[in-house]
mmCIF file of C-alpha atoms (C1' of nucleotides) in Angstrom:
data_model
loop_
_atom_site.group_PDB
_atom_site.id
_atom_site.type_symbol
_atom_site.label_atom_id
_atom_site.label_comp_id
_atom_site.label_asym_id
_atom_site.label_seq_id
_atom_site.Cartn_x
_atom_site.Cartn_y
_atom_site.Cartn_z
ATOM 1 C CA MET A 12 -7.337 2.274 0.125
ATOM 2 C CA SER A 13 -7.275 5.231 2.412
ATOM 3 C CA THR A 14 -3.846 4.756 3.919
ATOM 4 C CA ALA A 15 -0.564 5.692 2.364
ATOM 5 C CA TYR A 16 0.673 2.108 2.512
ATOM 6 C CA ALA A 17 -2.283 0.829 0.558
ATOM 7 C CA ALA A 18 -1.632 3.452 -2.074
ATOM 8 C CA LEU A 19 1.900 2.150 -2.485
ATOM 9 C CA SER A 20 0.749 -1.418 -2.882
ATOM 10 C CA LEU A 21 0.161 -1.057 -6.594
ATOM 11 C CA PRO A 22 3.345 -1.029 -8.699
ATOM 12 C CA LEU A 23 1.781 1.362 -11.170
ATOM 13 C CA ARG A 24 1.271 3.935 -8.473
ATOM 14 C CA ARG A 25 4.865 3.652 -7.343
ATOM 15 C CA GLU A 26 5.933 4.112 -10.947
ATOM 16 C CA ILE A 27 3.884 7.265 -11.114
ATOM 17 C CA LEU A 28 5.645 8.612 -8.061
ATOM 18 C CA ASP A 29 9.020 7.646 -9.454
ATOM 19 C CA GLN A 30 8.143 9.445 -12.636
ATOM 20 C CA LEU A 31 7.124 12.560 -10.752
ATOM 21 C CA ARG A 32 10.553 12.774 -9.186
ATOM 22 C CA ALA A 33 11.679 14.288 -12.476
ATOM 23 C CA GLY A 34 9.234 17.119 -11.910
ATOM 24 C CA PRO A 35 5.524 17.903 -12.265
ATOM 25 C CA ALA A 36 3.663 16.269 -15.132
ATOM 26 C CA THR A 37 0.191 16.137 -16.595
ATOM 27 C CA VAL A 38 -2.085 13.129 -16.605
ATOM 28 C CA GLY A 39 -1.531 12.633 -20.308
ATOM 29 C CA ASP A 40 2.227 12.762 -19.928
ATOM 30 C CA LEU A 41 2.182 10.158 -17.207
ATOM 31 C CA ALA A 42 -0.266 7.945 -19.047
ATOM 32 C CA GLU A 43 1.929 7.923 -22.101
ATOM 33 C CA ALA A 44 5.179 7.540 -20.200
ATOM 34 C CA LEU A 45 3.842 4.528 -18.345
ATOM 35 C CA GLY A 46 1.894 3.057 -21.226
ATOM 36 C CA VAL A 47 -1.534 3.043 -19.619
ATOM 37 C CA PRO A 48 -4.898 4.462 -20.694
ATOM 38 C CA GLN A 49 -5.685 7.982 -19.623
ATOM 39 C CA ALA A 50 -8.537 6.886 -17.394
ATOM 40 C CA VAL A 51 -6.268 4.511 -15.515
ATOM 41 C CA ALA A 52 -3.644 7.162 -14.891
ATOM 42 C CA SER A 53 -6.279 9.617 -13.741
ATOM 43 C CA LYS A 54 -7.809 7.111 -11.382
ATOM 44 C CA GLN A 55 -4.523 6.141 -9.784
ATOM 45 C CA LEU A 56 -3.499 9.768 -9.490
ATOM 46 C CA GLY A 57 -6.728 10.375 -7.650
ATOM 47 C CA ILE A 58 -5.833 7.676 -5.184
ATOM 48 C CA LEU A 59 -2.330 9.061 -4.753
ATOM 49 C CA ARG A 60 -3.767 12.497 -4.199
ATOM 50 C CA GLU A 61 -6.250 11.213 -1.656
ATOM 51 C CA ALA A 62 -3.421 9.472 0.158
ATOM 52 C CA GLY A 63 -1.383 12.658 0.247
ATOM 53 C CA PHE A 64 1.418 11.670 -2.091
ATOM 54 C CA VAL A 65 0.682 14.133 -4.840
ATOM 55 C CA GLN A 66 -1.006 17.432 -5.420
ATOM 56 C CA ALA A 67 -2.754 18.751 -8.504
ATOM 57 C CA ARG A 68 -2.482 22.278 -9.772
ATOM 58 C CA ALA A 69 -5.034 23.271 -12.403
ATOM 59 C CA ASP A 70 -3.843 24.963 -15.543
ATOM 60 C CA ALA A 71 -6.777 25.341 -17.936
ATOM 61 C CA GLN A 72 -7.764 21.817 -18.972
ATOM 62 C CA ARG A 73 -4.586 20.239 -17.728
ATOM 63 C CA ARG A 74 -3.668 19.260 -14.223
ATOM 64 C CA TRP A 75 -0.053 19.390 -13.224
ATOM 65 C CA TYR A 76 0.606 16.734 -10.680
ATOM 66 C CA ALA A 77 3.532 17.141 -8.312
ATOM 67 C CA LEU A 78 4.922 15.297 -5.327
ATOM 68 C CA LEU A 79 3.749 16.264 -1.868
ATOM 69 C CA PRO A 80 5.677 15.579 1.347
ATOM 70 C CA GLU A 81 2.606 14.588 3.353
ATOM 71 C CA ALA A 82 2.304 10.868 2.836
ATOM 72 C CA PHE A 83 6.019 10.330 2.399
ATOM 73 C CA THR A 84 6.554 11.785 5.820
ATOM 74 C CA GLU A 85 3.912 9.504 7.247
ATOM 75 C CA VAL A 86 5.611 6.406 5.907
ATOM 76 C CA ALA A 87 9.068 7.619 6.841
ATOM 77 C CA GLN A 88 7.991 8.306 10.383
ATOM 78 C CA TRP A 89 6.444 4.911 10.776
ATOM 79 C CA LEU A 90 9.587 3.344 9.431
ATOM 80 C CA GLU A 91 11.914 5.280 11.689
ATOM 81 C CA PRO A 92 11.589 3.127 14.826
ATOM 82 C CA TYR A 93 12.708 0.143 12.769
ATOM 83 C CA ARG A 94 15.802 1.835 11.440
ATOM 84 C CA TRP A 95 18.207 0.015 13.731
ATOM 85 C CA LEU A 96 17.049 -3.204 12.085
ATOM 86 C CA TRP A 97 18.759 -2.640 8.786
ATOM 87 C CA GLU A 98 21.237 0.035 9.727
ATOM 88 C CA ASP A 99 23.524 -1.903 12.001
ATOM 89 C CA ARG A 100 23.536 -4.476 9.302
ATOM 90 C CA LEU A 101 24.378 -2.282 6.342
ATOM 91 C CA ASP A 102 27.389 -0.608 7.888
ATOM 92 C CA ARG A 103 28.613 -3.890 9.219
ATOM 93 C CA LEU A 104 31.944 -3.148 7.554
ATOM 94 C CA GLY A 105 33.250 0.074 8.961
ATOM 95 C CA ASP A 106 32.143 -0.306 12.546
ATOM 96 C CA ARG A 107 32.085 3.468 12.584
ATOM 97 C CA LEU A 108 28.532 3.461 13.846
ATOM 98 C CA ASP A 109 27.877 6.780 15.411
ATOM 99 C CA GLN A 110 24.213 6.082 15.626
ATOM 100 C CA MET A 111 21.524 8.553 14.796
ATOM 101 C CA GLN A 112 22.876 12.033 14.775
ATOM 102 C CA GLU A 113 20.627 13.038 11.922
ATOM 103 C CA HIS A 114 20.299 16.807 11.638
ATOM 104 C CA ASP A 115 23.098 17.772 13.960
ATOM 105 C CA GLN A 116 26.280 18.456 12.110
ATOM 106 C CA MET A 117 25.580 17.885 8.441
ATOM 107 C CA GLN A 118 27.785 20.695 7.183
ATOM 108 C CA GLU A 119 30.301 19.162 4.851
ATOM 109 C CA GLU A 120 29.982 15.519 4.037
ATOM 110 C CA GLU A 121 29.443 15.461 0.301
ATOM 111 C CA GLN A 122 32.113 12.889 -0.439
ATOM 112 C CA SER A 123 30.129 9.856 0.623
ATOM 113 C CA MET B 3 -0.028 -9.316 -1.731
ATOM 114 C CA SER B 4 3.481 -10.271 -2.644
ATOM 115 C CA THR B 5 5.151 -6.917 -2.186
ATOM 116 C CA ALA B 6 6.239 -5.373 1.061
ATOM 117 C CA TYR B 7 4.002 -2.374 0.507
ATOM 118 C CA ALA B 8 0.924 -4.515 0.123
ATOM 119 C CA ALA B 9 1.778 -6.286 3.343
ATOM 120 C CA LEU B 10 1.826 -2.947 5.147
ATOM 121 C CA SER B 11 -1.553 -1.959 3.794
ATOM 122 C CA LEU B 12 -3.456 -3.721 6.544
ATOM 123 C CA PRO B 13 -3.405 -1.899 9.907
ATOM 124 C CA LEU B 14 -3.444 -5.178 11.776
ATOM 125 C CA ARG B 15 -0.215 -6.226 10.125
ATOM 126 C CA ARG B 16 1.459 -2.978 11.050
ATOM 127 C CA GLU B 17 0.292 -3.491 14.601
ATOM 128 C CA ILE B 18 1.889 -6.897 14.596
ATOM 129 C CA LEU B 19 5.177 -5.389 13.496
ATOM 130 C CA ASP B 20 4.913 -2.673 16.114
ATOM 131 C CA GLN B 21 4.299 -5.307 18.695
ATOM 132 C CA LEU B 22 7.325 -7.288 17.603
ATOM 133 C CA ARG B 23 9.557 -4.305 18.226
ATOM 134 C CA ALA B 24 9.403 -5.284 21.864
ATOM 135 C CA GLY B 25 10.965 -8.596 20.968
ATOM 136 C CA PRO B 26 10.048 -11.990 19.524
ATOM 137 C CA ALA B 27 6.627 -13.343 20.342
ATOM 138 C CA THR B 28 4.490 -16.379 19.641
ATOM 139 C CA VAL B 29 1.356 -16.425 17.569
ATOM 140 C CA GLY B 30 -0.785 -16.833 20.641
ATOM 141 C CA ASP B 31 0.879 -13.910 22.364
ATOM 142 C CA LEU B 32 0.295 -11.660 19.404
ATOM 143 C CA ALA B 33 -3.257 -12.844 18.909
ATOM 144 C CA GLU B 34 -4.099 -12.065 22.496
ATOM 145 C CA ALA B 35 -2.217 -8.781 22.588
ATOM 146 C CA LEU B 36 -4.037 -7.536 19.497
ATOM 147 C CA GLY B 37 -7.405 -9.070 20.323
ATOM 148 C CA VAL B 38 -7.802 -11.207 17.232
ATOM 149 C CA PRO B 39 -8.499 -14.910 16.749
ATOM 150 C CA GLN B 40 -5.509 -17.180 16.531
ATOM 151 C CA ALA B 41 -6.194 -18.081 12.934
ATOM 152 C CA VAL B 42 -6.227 -14.449 11.931
ATOM 153 C CA ALA B 43 -2.905 -13.739 13.590
ATOM 154 C CA SER B 44 -1.356 -16.805 12.020
ATOM 155 C CA LYS B 45 -2.593 -15.862 8.598
ATOM 156 C CA GLN B 46 -1.312 -12.310 8.754
ATOM 157 C CA LEU B 47 2.002 -13.486 10.143
ATOM 158 C CA GLY B 48 2.280 -15.771 7.162
ATOM 159 C CA ILE B 49 1.826 -12.801 4.869
ATOM 160 C CA LEU B 50 4.380 -10.768 6.787
ATOM 161 C CA ARG B 51 6.808 -13.653 6.600
ATOM 162 C CA GLU B 52 6.265 -14.078 2.894
ATOM 163 C CA ALA B 53 6.912 -10.383 2.402
ATOM 164 C CA GLY B 54 10.140 -10.594 4.369
ATOM 165 C CA PHE B 55 9.163 -8.587 7.418
ATOM 166 C CA VAL B 56 9.332 -11.372 9.951
ATOM 167 C CA GLN B 57 10.950 -14.691 10.525
ATOM 168 C CA ALA B 58 9.689 -17.712 12.431
ATOM 169 C CA ARG B 59 11.817 -19.862 14.679
ATOM 170 C CA ALA B 60 10.290 -23.167 15.653
ATOM 171 C CA ASP B 61 10.368 -24.186 19.282
ATOM 172 C CA ALA B 62 8.355 -27.352 19.750
ATOM 173 C CA GLN B 63 4.744 -26.411 19.050
ATOM 174 C CA ARG B 64 5.322 -22.725 19.253
ATOM 175 C CA ARG B 65 6.748 -20.417 16.664
ATOM 176 C CA TRP B 66 8.673 -17.426 17.807
ATOM 177 C CA TYR B 67 8.222 -14.632 15.336
ATOM 178 C CA ALA B 68 10.842 -11.924 15.114
ATOM 179 C CA LEU B 69 11.516 -8.917 12.932
ATOM 180 C CA LEU B 70 13.663 -9.315 9.852
ATOM 181 C CA PRO B 71 15.533 -6.468 8.097
ATOM 182 C CA GLU B 72 14.729 -7.669 4.587
ATOM 183 C CA ALA B 73 11.491 -5.959 3.721
ATOM 184 C CA PHE B 74 12.174 -2.933 5.883
ATOM 185 C CA THR B 75 15.297 -2.315 3.869
ATOM 186 C CA GLU B 76 13.346 -2.609 0.663
ATOM 187 C CA VAL B 77 10.875 0.035 1.713
ATOM 188 C CA ALA B 78 13.531 2.291 3.168
ATOM 189 C CA GLN B 79 15.567 2.145 -0.010
ATOM 190 C CA TRP B 80 12.595 2.989 -2.155
ATOM 191 C CA LEU B 81 11.777 5.877 0.104
ATOM 192 C CA GLU B 82 15.297 7.258 0.124
ATOM 193 C CA PRO B 83 15.182 9.166 -3.203
ATOM 194 C CA TYR B 84 12.195 11.088 -1.861
ATOM 195 C CA ARG B 85 13.902 12.116 1.318
ATOM 196 C CA TRP B 86 14.591 15.678 0.187
ATOM 197 C CA LEU B 87 10.840 16.128 -0.083
ATOM 198 C CA TRP B 88 10.161 16.212 3.585
ATOM 199 C CA GLU B 89 13.604 17.017 4.857
ATOM 200 C CA ASP B 90 14.120 20.448 3.414
ATOM 201 C CA ARG B 91 10.579 21.118 4.448
ATOM 202 C CA LEU B 92 11.032 20.389 8.090
ATOM 203 C CA ASP B 93 14.172 22.474 8.085
ATOM 204 C CA ARG B 94 13.155 25.500 6.113
ATOM 205 C CA LEU B 95 9.400 25.461 6.129
ATOM 206 C CA GLY B 96 7.880 28.480 4.541
ATOM 207 C CA ASP B 97 10.508 29.587 2.075
ATOM 208 C CA ARG B 98 10.530 26.888 -0.546
ATOM 209 C CA LEU B 99 6.818 26.884 -1.316
ATOM 210 C CA ASP B 100 7.369 27.626 -4.970
ATOM 211 C CA GLN B 101 9.071 24.476 -6.063
ATOM 212 C CA MET B 102 6.622 23.151 -8.563
ATOM 213 C CA GLN B 103 6.248 25.937 -11.065
ATOM 214 C CA GLU B 104 9.705 26.234 -12.442
ATOM 215 C CA HIS B 105 8.812 26.412 -16.098
ATOM 216 C CA ASP B 106 5.498 28.157 -15.918
ATOM 217 C CA GLN B 107 4.365 31.307 -14.274
ATOM 218 C CA MET B 108 1.245 31.881 -12.288
ATOM 219 C CA GLN B 109 -0.704 35.004 -13.104
ATOM 220 C CA GLU B 110 -2.370 35.858 -9.788
ATOM 221 C CA GLU B 111 -5.518 33.773 -10.220
ATOM 222 C CA GLU B 112 -6.714 32.654 -6.821
ATOM 223 C CA GLN B 113 -10.301 33.818 -7.212
ATOM 224 C CA SER B 114 -11.249 32.794 -10.736
ATOM 225 C "C1'" DT C 25 -20.855 29.258 -30.682
ATOM 226 C "C1'" DC C 26 -18.468 25.169 -32.134
ATOM 227 C "C1'" DG C 27 -15.142 21.563 -32.374
ATOM 228 C "C1'" DG C 28 -11.076 19.835 -30.133
ATOM 229 C "C1'" DT C 29 -8.347 18.780 -26.140
ATOM 230 C "C1'" DA C 30 -7.479 17.161 -21.347
ATOM 231 C "C1'" DT C 31 -9.163 15.075 -17.414
ATOM 232 C "C1'" DA C 32 -12.552 12.961 -14.290
ATOM 233 C "C1'" DT C 33 -16.298 9.837 -13.421
ATOM 234 C "C1'" DT C 34 -19.453 6.040 -13.930
ATOM 235 C "C1'" DC C 35 -20.734 1.282 -14.942
ATOM 236 C "C1'" DC C 36 -19.301 -3.308 -15.240
ATOM 237 C "C1'" DT C 37 -16.675 -7.655 -14.708
ATOM 238 C "C1'" DT C 38 -13.079 -10.261 -12.840
ATOM 239 C "C1'" DG C 39 -10.259 -11.439 -9.286
ATOM 240 C "C1'" DA C 40 -8.348 -11.057 -4.793
ATOM 241 C "C1'" DC C 41 -8.369 -10.025 0.254
ATOM 242 C "C1'" DG C 42 -9.971 -10.200 5.275
ATOM 243 C "C1'" DG C 43 -12.043 -12.582 8.738
ATOM 244 C "C1'" DG C 44 -14.837 -16.361 10.857
ATOM 245 C "C1'" DA C 45 -15.439 -21.217 11.797
ATOM 246 C "C1'" DA C 46 -13.909 -25.593 11.570
ATOM 247 C "C1'" DT C 47 -10.394 -28.798 10.791
ATOM 248 C "C1'" DA C 48 -5.652 -30.520 10.116
ATOM 249 C "C1'" DT C 49 -0.912 -30.846 11.649
ATOM 250 C "C1'" DA C 50 2.838 -31.080 14.894
ATOM 251 C "C1'" DC C 51 4.583 -31.494 19.373
ATOM 252 C "C1'" DC C 52 4.686 -31.921 24.398
ATOM 253 C "C1'" DG C 53 4.078 -34.436 28.981
ATOM 254 C "C1'" DA C 54 2.498 -38.392 31.626
ATOM 255 C "C1'" DT D 6 -0.248 -44.197 23.438
ATOM 256 C "C1'" DC D 7 -3.326 -40.536 24.716
ATOM 257 C "C1'" DG D 8 -5.053 -36.007 25.647
ATOM 258 C "C1'" DG D 9 -3.788 -31.215 25.528
ATOM 259 C "C1'" DT D 10 -1.512 -27.351 23.490
ATOM 260 C "C1'" DA D 11 0.081 -24.303 19.652
ATOM 261 C "C1'" DT D 12 -0.081 -23.243 15.020
ATOM 262 C "C1'" DA D 13 -1.343 -23.689 10.114
ATOM 263 C "C1'" DT D 14 -4.693 -24.534 6.537
ATOM 264 C "C1'" DT D 15 -9.067 -24.916 4.218
ATOM 265 C "C1'" DC D 16 -13.674 -23.410 2.949
ATOM 266 C "C1'" DC D 17 -16.956 -19.831 2.685
ATOM 267 C "C1'" DC D 18 -18.677 -15.217 2.086
ATOM 268 C "C1'" DG D 19 -18.966 -10.189 1.993
ATOM 269 C "C1'" DT D 20 -16.372 -6.530 0.293
ATOM 270 C "C1'" DC D 21 -13.442 -4.042 -2.485
ATOM 271 C "C1'" DA D 22 -9.824 -2.993 -5.946
ATOM 272 C "C1'" DA D 23 -8.133 -2.798 -10.936
ATOM 273 C "C1'" DG D 24 -8.929 -1.955 -15.651
ATOM 274 C "C1'" DG D 25 -11.585 -1.349 -19.759
ATOM 275 C "C1'" DA D 26 -15.033 1.202 -22.230
ATOM 276 C "C1'" DA D 27 -17.892 4.823 -22.592
ATOM 277 C "C1'" DT D 28 -19.433 9.145 -21.101
ATOM 278 C "C1'" DA D 29 -19.399 13.556 -18.612
ATOM 279 C "C1'" DT D 30 -17.068 17.826 -17.442
ATOM 280 C "C1'" DA D 31 -14.157 21.801 -18.140
ATOM 281 C "C1'" DC D 32 -11.494 24.691 -20.930
ATOM 282 C "C1'" DC D 33 -9.153 26.419 -25.035
ATOM 283 C "C1'" DG D 34 -8.880 28.684 -29.801
ATOM 284 C "C1'" DA D 35 -11.096 30.439 -33.942
#
DNA sequence: TCGGTATATTCCTTGACGGGAATATACCGA
DNA sequence: TCGGTATATTCCCGTCAAGGAATATACCGA
């Protein structure tokens, strides 16, 4: 359960991460939002924290959990070499494949 | 073990995928390249196939396994909404460190 | 100090996975 | 048809994860 991938293997943990996209939340908030006992939420948050997906900031008795780039970056980087696999299949329609020019000239393209 | 994420949780399976980036390979090839028994390779390939990462093409007794976009796309799409997390951190690292305390203020308590 | 609140941890049971060994299945060439 | 080759499947076992229940820990307000 140490790796980031293993942490993502449980749907509940992915739901927690999805939930945290709305902003930091406490264990109780997440437990209620996802309909699971407090102990379960706490345990899974511990695993997500250990894997580097989230971070806890103490505020008296409560812990505000928030997303952390760490593990996401790890997964994204592993996935990167496979990008061609699905990319030149998704834009199969426009043929305007100017492949991988990620952070080069991303000034004004908000009308995608 | 049904989801793509669960399939990625085992290092050996990720190694198989990495290996397949070089092109299609047979079970025996992969087993030898990764130093595992044939049965182990076959079993893990079955899991990867079930998860949609690879595809098997029969050629007499051998099976040529090749990468398949399916599951990669699934993972990539799930990861996409989190992209801002690590992107505007690689770009402007060091300025956006106060993202997670929008609606509460810290009162200089690093030594309590 | 004393509840009351919020979270973490432990114990326990059930179920599933990973890997080894052996066997089964499918196919080739002669 | 008969080995020989390549792969899949089954059985077994050690290990570990998930969840529930209960408890422990830490902190607040009065």
